[in-house]
PDB file of C-alpha atoms and ligand atoms in Angstrom:
ATOM      1  CA  UNK A  96     139.804  33.647 136.753  1.00  0.00           C
ATOM      2  CA  UNK A  97     143.302  34.713 135.792  1.00  0.00           C
ATOM      3  CA  UNK A  98     145.568  37.859 134.168  1.00  0.00           C
ATOM      4  CA  UNK A  99     144.415  41.071 135.639  1.00  0.00           C
ATOM      5  CA  UNK A 100     141.050  43.622 135.044  1.00  0.00           C
ATOM      6  CA  UNK A 101     142.783  45.465 131.820  1.00  0.00           C
ATOM      7  CA  UNK A 102     143.690  41.617 130.697  1.00  0.00           C
ATOM      8  CA  UNK A 103     140.345  39.919 131.324  1.00  0.00           C
ATOM      9  CA  UNK A 104     138.520  43.326 129.139  1.00  0.00           C
ATOM     10  CA  UNK A 105     140.870  43.505 126.713  1.00  0.00           C
ATOM     11  CA  UNK A 106     140.387  39.581 126.018  1.00  0.00           C
ATOM     12  CA  UNK A 107     136.443  39.257 126.413  1.00  0.00           C
ATOM     13  CA  UNK A 108     136.426  43.214 124.006  1.00  0.00           C
ATOM     14  CA  UNK A 109     138.098  41.656 121.633  1.00  0.00           C
ATOM     15  CA  UNK A 110     135.498  38.211 121.416  1.00  0.00           C
ATOM     16  CA  UNK A 111     132.263  40.547 120.838  1.00  0.00           C
ATOM     17  CA  UNK A 112     131.932  42.416 117.820  1.00  0.00           C
ATOM     18  CA  UNK A 113     132.765  45.981 118.291  1.00  0.00           C
ATOM     19  CA  UNK A 114     128.805  47.281 118.573  1.00  0.00           C
ATOM     20  CA  UNK A 115     128.576  45.833 121.459  1.00  0.00           C
ATOM     21  CA  UNK A 116     128.750  47.869 124.214  1.00  0.00           C
ATOM     22  CA  UNK A 117     130.144  45.965 127.055  1.00  0.00           C
ATOM     23  CA  UNK A 118     128.818  47.354 130.416  1.00  0.00           C
ATOM     24  CA  UNK A 119     130.992  46.603 133.136  1.00  0.00           C
ATOM     25  CA  UNK A 120     128.599  44.755 135.834  1.00  0.00           C
ATOM     26  CA  UNK A 121     130.383  46.285 139.114  1.00  0.00           C
ATOM     27  CA  UNK A 122     128.044  44.976 141.383  1.00  0.00           C
ATOM     28  CA  UNK A 123     129.811  44.219 144.408  1.00  0.00           C
ATOM     29  CA  UNK A 124     132.752  45.834 143.147  1.00  0.00           C
ATOM     30  CA  UNK A 125     134.463  48.887 145.123  1.00  0.00           C
ATOM     31  CA  UNK A 126     135.407  51.467 143.656  1.00  0.00           C
ATOM     32  CA  UNK A 127     138.680  51.315 142.716  1.00  0.00           C
ATOM     33  CA  UNK A 128     138.191  48.543 140.809  1.00  0.00           C
ATOM     34  CA  UNK A 129     135.665  50.196 138.743  1.00  0.00           C
ATOM     35  CA  UNK A 130     138.704  53.054 138.804  1.00  0.00           C
ATOM     36  CA  UNK A 131     140.932  50.543 136.867  1.00  0.00           C
ATOM     37  CA  UNK A 132     138.796  48.875 134.727  1.00  0.00           C
ATOM     38  CA  UNK A 133     138.163  52.520 133.516  1.00  0.00           C
ATOM     39  CA  UNK A 134     142.254  53.055 133.083  1.00  0.00           C
ATOM     40  CA  UNK A 135     141.753  49.702 130.233  1.00  0.00           C
ATOM     41  CA  UNK A 136     138.578  51.668 128.641  1.00  0.00           C
ATOM     42  CA  UNK A 137     135.610  51.176 129.838  1.00  0.00           C
ATOM     43  CA  UNK A 138     132.953  53.377 130.448  1.00  0.00           C
ATOM     44  CA  UNK A 139     129.025  51.423 130.850  1.00  0.00           C
ATOM     45  CA  UNK A 140     128.947  50.770 134.164  1.00  0.00           C
ATOM     46  CA  UNK A 141     126.544  48.659 135.829  1.00  0.00           C
ATOM     47  CA  UNK A 142     124.630  47.753 138.644  1.00  0.00           C
ATOM     48  CA  UNK A 143     122.255  46.654 140.327  1.00  0.00           C
ATOM     49  CA  UNK A 144     121.231  48.628 143.947  1.00  0.00           C
ATOM     50  CA  UNK A 145     121.200  52.416 144.152  1.00  0.00           C
ATOM     51  CA  UNK A 146     122.583  53.187 147.939  1.00  0.00           C
ATOM     52  CA  UNK A 147     124.839  50.622 146.876  1.00  0.00           C
ATOM     53  CA  UNK A 148     125.818  52.543 143.304  1.00  0.00           C
ATOM     54  CA  UNK A 149     125.962  55.877 144.983  1.00  0.00           C
ATOM     55  CA  UNK A 150     128.149  55.116 147.193  1.00  0.00           C
ATOM     56  CA  UNK A 151     130.821  53.890 144.559  1.00  0.00           C
ATOM     57  CA  UNK A 152     129.293  56.984 142.778  1.00  0.00           C
ATOM     58  CA  UNK A 153     130.220  59.291 144.642  1.00  0.00           C
ATOM     59  CA  UNK A 154     134.020  58.429 144.902  1.00  0.00           C
ATOM     60  CA  UNK A 155     134.232  58.232 140.744  1.00  0.00           C
ATOM     61  CA  UNK A 156     132.796  61.781 140.576  1.00  0.00           C
ATOM     62  CA  UNK A 157     135.830  62.698 138.660  1.00  0.00           C
ATOM     63  CA  UNK A 158     135.345  60.160 135.755  1.00  0.00           C
ATOM     64  CA  UNK A 159     132.366  61.999 134.642  1.00  0.00           C
ATOM     65  CA  UNK A 160     132.515  59.893 130.457  1.00  0.00           C
ATOM     66  CA  UNK A 161     130.711  57.905 132.731  1.00  0.00           C
ATOM     67  CA  UNK A 162     127.438  56.806 131.499  1.00  0.00           C
ATOM     68  CA  UNK A 163     125.362  54.410 134.743  1.00  0.00           C
ATOM     69  CA  UNK A 164     123.274  52.025 133.932  1.00  0.00           C
ATOM     70  CA  UNK A 165     120.286  50.819 136.526  1.00  0.00           C
ATOM     71  CA  UNK A 166     120.271  46.491 135.634  1.00  0.00           C
ATOM     72  CA  UNK A 167     118.290  46.089 139.012  1.00  0.00           C
ATOM     73  CA  UNK A 168     114.741  45.664 139.670  1.00  0.00           C
ATOM     74  CA  UNK A 169     113.474  49.512 140.534  1.00  0.00           C
ATOM     75  CA  UNK A 170     111.594  50.039 142.885  1.00  0.00           C
ATOM     76  CA  UNK A 171     108.461  52.902 142.795  1.00  0.00           C
ATOM     77  CA  UNK A 172     109.797  54.818 146.149  1.00  0.00           C
ATOM     78  CA  UNK A 173     113.448  54.367 144.417  1.00  0.00           C
ATOM     79  CA  UNK A 174     111.985  55.830 140.900  1.00  0.00           C
ATOM     80  CA  UNK A 175     113.457  58.928 142.309  1.00  0.00           C
ATOM     81  CA  UNK A 176     116.813  58.195 142.946  1.00  0.00           C
ATOM     82  CA  UNK A 177     117.696  56.118 139.853  1.00  0.00           C
ATOM     83  CA  UNK A 178     117.291  58.171 137.169  1.00  0.00           C
ATOM     84  CA  UNK A 179     119.178  61.148 138.962  1.00  0.00           C
ATOM     85  CA  UNK A 180     121.708  58.816 138.638  1.00  0.00           C
ATOM     86  CA  UNK A 181     121.502  56.446 136.105  1.00  0.00           C
ATOM     87  CA  UNK A 182     121.675  57.813 132.063  1.00  0.00           C
ATOM     88  CA  UNK A 183     120.356  53.732 132.019  1.00  0.00           C
ATOM     89  CA  UNK A 184     117.616  52.077 133.325  1.00  0.00           C
ATOM     90  CA  UNK A 185     117.588  48.591 131.214  1.00  0.00           C
ATOM     91  CA  UNK A 186     115.485  47.020 134.081  1.00  0.00           C
ATOM     92  CA  UNK A 187     111.669  48.683 133.181  1.00  0.00           C
ATOM     93  CA  UNK A 188     109.424  45.766 133.814  1.00  0.00           C
ATOM     94  CA  UNK A 189     105.744  46.886 134.799  1.00  0.00           C
ATOM     95  CA  UNK A 190     104.048  49.749 133.190  1.00  0.00           C
ATOM     96  CA  UNK A 191     103.244  51.144 136.753  1.00  0.00           C
ATOM     97  CA  UNK A 192     107.064  51.693 137.162  1.00  0.00           C
ATOM     98  CA  UNK A 193     107.149  52.983 133.015  1.00  0.00           C
ATOM     99  CA  UNK A 194     104.110  55.503 134.061  1.00  0.00           C
ATOM    100  CA  UNK A 195     106.008  56.926 137.310  1.00  0.00           C
ATOM    101  CA  UNK A 196     109.107  57.040 135.793  1.00  0.00           C
ATOM    102  CA  UNK A 197     107.486  59.101 132.252  1.00  0.00           C
ATOM    103  CA  UNK A 198     106.432  61.772 134.896  1.00  0.00           C
ATOM    104  CA  UNK A 199     109.432  61.497 137.103  1.00  0.00           C
ATOM    105  CA  UNK A 200     111.362  62.532 134.395  1.00  0.00           C
ATOM    106  CA  UNK A 201     109.705  65.573 133.244  1.00  0.00           C
ATOM    107  CA  UNK A 202     109.450  66.684 136.866  1.00  0.00           C
ATOM    108  CA  UNK A 203     113.053  66.707 136.590  1.00  0.00           C
ATOM    109  CA  UNK A 204     113.040  67.649 132.611  1.00  0.00           C
ATOM    110  CA  UNK A 205     115.004  64.723 131.577  1.00  0.00           C
ATOM    111  CA  UNK A 206     114.866  61.922 128.947  1.00  0.00           C
ATOM    112  CA  UNK A 207     116.281  58.924 130.118  1.00  0.00           C
ATOM    113  CA  UNK A 208     117.030  55.838 128.107  1.00  0.00           C
ATOM    114  CA  UNK A 209     114.944  52.454 129.408  1.00  0.00           C
ATOM    115  CA  UNK A 210     114.640  49.208 127.767  1.00  0.00           C
ATOM    116  CA  UNK A 211     111.817  46.930 128.691  1.00  0.00           C
ATOM    117  CA  UNK A 212     112.511  43.465 130.882  1.00  0.00           C
ATOM    118  CA  UNK A 213     110.971  41.118 129.093  1.00  0.00           C
ATOM    119  CA  UNK A 214     109.803  37.829 130.133  1.00  0.00           C
ATOM    120  CA  UNK A 215     109.026  34.631 126.918  1.00  0.00           C
ATOM    121  CA  UNK A 216     109.388  32.400 129.133  1.00  0.00           C
ATOM    122  CA  UNK A 217     107.590  32.492 132.846  1.00  0.00           C
ATOM    123  CA  UNK A 218     110.361  32.591 135.767  1.00  0.00           C
ATOM    124  CA  UNK A 219     108.930  33.156 139.550  1.00  0.00           C
ATOM    125  CA  UNK A 220     112.421  34.972 140.572  1.00  0.00           C
ATOM    126  CA  UNK A 221     112.297  37.076 137.414  1.00  0.00           C
ATOM    127  CA  UNK A 222     110.380  40.087 136.684  1.00  0.00           C
ATOM    128  CA  UNK A 223     109.342  41.903 133.508  1.00  0.00           C
ATOM    129  CA  UNK A 224     105.908  41.739 130.951  1.00  0.00           C
ATOM    130  CA  UNK A 225     104.941  39.093 129.792  1.00  0.00           C
ATOM    131  CA  UNK A 226     104.893  38.393 125.569  1.00  0.00           C
ATOM    132  CA  UNK A 227     101.141  39.660 125.475  1.00  0.00           C
ATOM    133  CA  UNK A 228     101.327  42.016 128.756  1.00  0.00           C
ATOM    134  CA  UNK A 229     104.613  43.949 126.743  1.00  0.00           C
ATOM    135  CA  UNK A 230     102.037  43.542 123.117  1.00  0.00           C
ATOM    136  CA  UNK A 231      99.206  45.001 124.939  1.00  0.00           C
ATOM    137  CA  UNK A 232     101.033  47.951 127.427  1.00  0.00           C
ATOM    138  CA  UNK A 233     102.295  49.361 124.016  1.00  0.00           C
ATOM    139  CA  UNK A 234      99.804  51.781 123.209  1.00  0.00           C
ATOM    140  CA  UNK A 235      99.809  53.699 126.840  1.00  0.00           C
ATOM    141  CA  UNK A 236     103.519  52.932 126.556  1.00  0.00           C
ATOM    142  CA  UNK A 237     103.582  54.757 123.557  1.00  0.00           C
ATOM    143  CA  UNK A 238     102.144  57.979 125.614  1.00  0.00           C
ATOM    144  CA  UNK A 239     105.111  57.775 127.769  1.00  0.00           C
ATOM    145  CA  UNK A 240     107.430  61.828 125.832  1.00  0.00           C
ATOM    146  CA  UNK A 241     109.489  61.561 128.887  1.00  0.00           C
ATOM    147  CA  UNK A 242     111.189  58.131 128.396  1.00  0.00           C
ATOM    148  CA  UNK A 243     113.364  57.113 125.320  1.00  0.00           C
ATOM    149  CA  UNK A 244     112.057  53.494 125.235  1.00  0.00           C
ATOM    150  CA  UNK A 245     115.348  52.245 122.968  1.00  0.00           C
ATOM    151  CA  UNK A 246     114.227  48.139 123.142  1.00  0.00           C
ATOM    152  CA  UNK A 247     113.834  45.039 124.841  1.00  0.00           C
ATOM    153  CA  UNK A 248     116.058  43.560 128.114  1.00  0.00           C
ATOM    154  CA  UNK A 249     116.298  39.390 128.710  1.00  0.00           C
ATOM    155  CA  UNK A 250     117.148  37.177 131.489  1.00  0.00           C
ATOM    156  CA  UNK A 251     116.338  33.711 130.261  1.00  0.00           C
ATOM    157  CA  UNK A 252     115.282  31.719 133.616  1.00  0.00           C
ATOM    158  CA  UNK A 253     117.611  29.404 135.401  1.00  0.00           C
ATOM    159  CA  UNK A 254     118.379  25.537 134.254  1.00  0.00           C
ATOM    160  CA  UNK A 255     118.566  25.606 130.267  1.00  0.00           C
ATOM    161  CA  UNK A 256     120.918  24.450 128.327  1.00  0.00           C
ATOM    162  CA  UNK A 257     122.236  26.395 125.488  1.00  0.00           C
ATOM    163  CA  UNK A 258     119.399  25.692 122.981  1.00  0.00           C
ATOM    164  CA  UNK A 259     116.585  26.808 125.226  1.00  0.00           C
ATOM    165  CA  UNK A 260     118.808  29.809 125.818  1.00  0.00           C
ATOM    166  CA  UNK A 261     119.812  30.156 122.269  1.00  0.00           C
ATOM    167  CA  UNK A 262     115.902  30.202 121.315  1.00  0.00           C
ATOM    168  CA  UNK A 263     114.616  32.620 124.549  1.00  0.00           C
ATOM    169  CA  UNK A 264     117.724  35.297 122.500  1.00  0.00           C
ATOM    170  CA  UNK A 265     116.390  34.942 119.571  1.00  0.00           C
ATOM    171  CA  UNK A 266     113.255  35.645 120.596  1.00  0.00           C
ATOM    172  CA  UNK A 267     113.282  38.231 122.300  1.00  0.00           C
ATOM    173  CA  UNK A 268     115.364  40.010 118.795  1.00  0.00           C
ATOM    174  CA  UNK A 269     112.087  38.206 116.812  1.00  0.00           C
ATOM    175  CA  UNK A 270     109.844  40.594 119.927  1.00  0.00           C
ATOM    176  CA  UNK A 271     111.926  43.696 118.831  1.00  0.00           C
ATOM    177  CA  UNK A 272     111.378  43.253 115.303  1.00  0.00           C
ATOM    178  CA  UNK A 273     107.554  42.666 115.019  1.00  0.00           C
ATOM    179  CA  UNK A 274     107.073  45.806 117.304  1.00  0.00           C
ATOM    180  CA  UNK A 275     109.180  47.405 115.494  1.00  0.00           C
ATOM    181  CA  UNK A 276     107.737  47.336 112.082  1.00  0.00           C
ATOM    182  CA  UNK A 277     104.382  49.090 114.130  1.00  0.00           C
ATOM    183  CA  UNK A 278     106.630  51.644 113.872  1.00  0.00           C
ATOM    184  CA  UNK A 279     104.895  53.286 117.102  1.00  0.00           C
ATOM    185  CA  UNK A 280     106.622  56.968 116.921  1.00  0.00           C
ATOM    186  CA  UNK A 281     107.821  57.242 120.690  1.00  0.00           C
ATOM    187  CA  UNK A 282     108.904  53.616 121.096  1.00  0.00           C
ATOM    188  CA  UNK A 283     112.956  52.633 119.591  1.00  0.00           C
ATOM    189  CA  UNK A 284     113.365  48.659 119.759  1.00  0.00           C
ATOM    190  CA  UNK A 285     116.921  48.974 118.474  1.00  0.00           C
ATOM    191  CA  UNK A 286     119.152  48.116 121.155  1.00  0.00           C
ATOM    192  CA  UNK A 287     118.602  43.911 123.313  1.00  0.00           C
ATOM    193  CA  UNK A 288     120.702  44.125 126.483  1.00  0.00           C
ATOM    194  CA  UNK A 289     120.378  40.032 126.675  1.00  0.00           C
ATOM    195  CA  UNK A 290     124.501  37.932 127.490  1.00  0.00           C
ATOM    196  CA  UNK A 291     125.669  37.990 131.173  1.00  0.00           C
ATOM    197  CA  UNK A 292     128.806  36.623 131.862  1.00  0.00           C
ATOM    198  CA  UNK A 293     126.844  32.648 130.975  1.00  0.00           C
ATOM    199  CA  UNK A 294     125.759  33.101 127.589  1.00  0.00           C
ATOM    200  CA  UNK A 295     126.943  36.439 126.432  1.00  0.00           C
ATOM    201  CA  UNK A 296     128.389  34.633 122.512  1.00  0.00           C
ATOM    202  CA  UNK A 297     125.256  32.592 122.536  1.00  0.00           C
ATOM    203  CA  UNK A 298     123.394  36.884 122.786  1.00  0.00           C
ATOM    204  CA  UNK A 299     126.186  38.218 120.467  1.00  0.00           C
ATOM    205  CA  UNK A 300     125.095  35.107 117.883  1.00  0.00           C
ATOM    206  CA  UNK A 301     121.485  36.599 118.741  1.00  0.00           C
ATOM    207  CA  UNK A 302     121.663  39.999 117.753  1.00  0.00           C
ATOM    208  CA  UNK A 303     122.230  41.703 121.645  1.00  0.00           C
ATOM    209  CA  UNK A 304     123.744  45.051 120.816  1.00  0.00           C
ATOM    210  CA  UNK A 305     124.306  44.883 124.760  1.00  0.00           C
ATOM    211  CA  UNK A 306     126.055  42.300 127.012  1.00  0.00           C
ATOM    212  CA  UNK A 307     126.167  43.250 130.825  1.00  0.00           C
ATOM    213  CA  UNK A 308     129.264  41.511 132.709  1.00  0.00           C
ATOM    214  CA  UNK A 309     130.209  40.389 135.847  1.00  0.00           C
ATOM    215  CA  UNK A 310     132.234  37.456 136.578  1.00  0.00           C
ATOM    216  CA  UNK A 311     133.938  36.873 133.961  1.00  0.00           C
ATOM    217  CA  UNK A 312     135.776  40.230 134.311  1.00  0.00           C
ATOM    218  CA  UNK A 313     135.488  40.935 137.993  1.00  0.00           C
ATOM    219  CA  UNK A 314     135.742  37.312 140.338  1.00  0.00           C
ATOM    220  CA  UNK A 315     132.851  35.678 141.913  1.00  0.00           C
ATOM    221  CA  UNK A 316     130.892  37.651 144.014  1.00  0.00           C
ATOM    222  CA  UNK A 317     130.378  36.997 147.055  1.00  0.00           C
ATOM    223  CA  UNK A 318     127.815  36.662 149.032  1.00  0.00           C
TER     224      UNK A 318
HETATM  225  C1  LIG B 411     124.837  40.234 138.483  1.00  0.00           C
HETATM  226  C2  LIG B 411     124.203  40.413 136.600  1.00  0.00           C
HETATM  227  C3  LIG B 411     124.390  41.411 135.669  1.00  0.00           C
HETATM  228  C4  LIG B 411     126.282  40.164 135.610  1.00  0.00           C
HETATM  229  O1  LIG B 411     126.165  38.963 135.966  1.00  0.00           O
HETATM  230  P1  LIG B 411     127.383  37.635 135.881  1.00  0.00           P
HETATM  231  O2  LIG B 411     126.900  36.641 135.510  1.00  0.00           O
HETATM  232  O3  LIG B 411     128.208  38.263 136.531  1.00  0.00           O
HETATM  233  O4  LIG B 411     128.188  38.578 134.506  1.00  0.00           O
HETATM  234  C5  LIG B 411     123.870  41.130 134.230  1.00  0.00           C
HETATM  235  N1  LIG B 411     122.698  42.006 133.998  1.00  0.00           N
HETATM  236  C6  LIG B 411     122.241  41.656 135.741  1.00  0.00           C
HETATM  237  C7  LIG B 411     119.996  42.054 135.933  1.00  0.00           C
HETATM  238  C8  LIG B 411     123.020  41.143 137.049  1.00  0.00           C
HETATM  239  O5  LIG B 411     121.891  41.693 138.198  1.00  0.00           O
END
């Protein structure tokens, strides 16, 4: 890892097609570093813990054109806070959560953008719809009119080689295409949220429209 935050951002940005949205994942990154990334031109930020994100958002209130993306597993009891503090939720990973978000969005009077998280391969460490379950749930999802369902999110299981990772990303793109061809009036499928620091180049090659990058911009996180 070398260079300043802005140099790293510029290097990565230059490798991405202009149409691909770069989401800077700032979990465990302090708000002054987020501010530096903002100054370098980033407007999309991703977080995976609600409390941590809210604390930093409070310190960054003056940066009013940030779009906040929630990318972590969302527990039902935090759904309201997520909706109040994030414009996008990439990690809607089951029907019950989608239903809860839709109800809350209606109560609050908002229409959040969401992605449906899908597991192309079985992965005990990750949540998300299996492909058959997602296809079965589409008629119900189509009724959640307060959600703007924008597309699919996926994270390949750990330990795959490049070819296997590429197959996961390609399958995700094909699945979005299959769903699009079903013409659900309330399900959009124009976005693919896929690609992290280790695999974003493959994801872009496979058609990602949003990449979620942490380590490559901010360095290794402590734990
Ligand atoms: C942490 C995280 C990222 C970023 O991962 P890096 O490997 O640090 O780029 C992307 N997506 C999700 C869901 C994450 O939790």
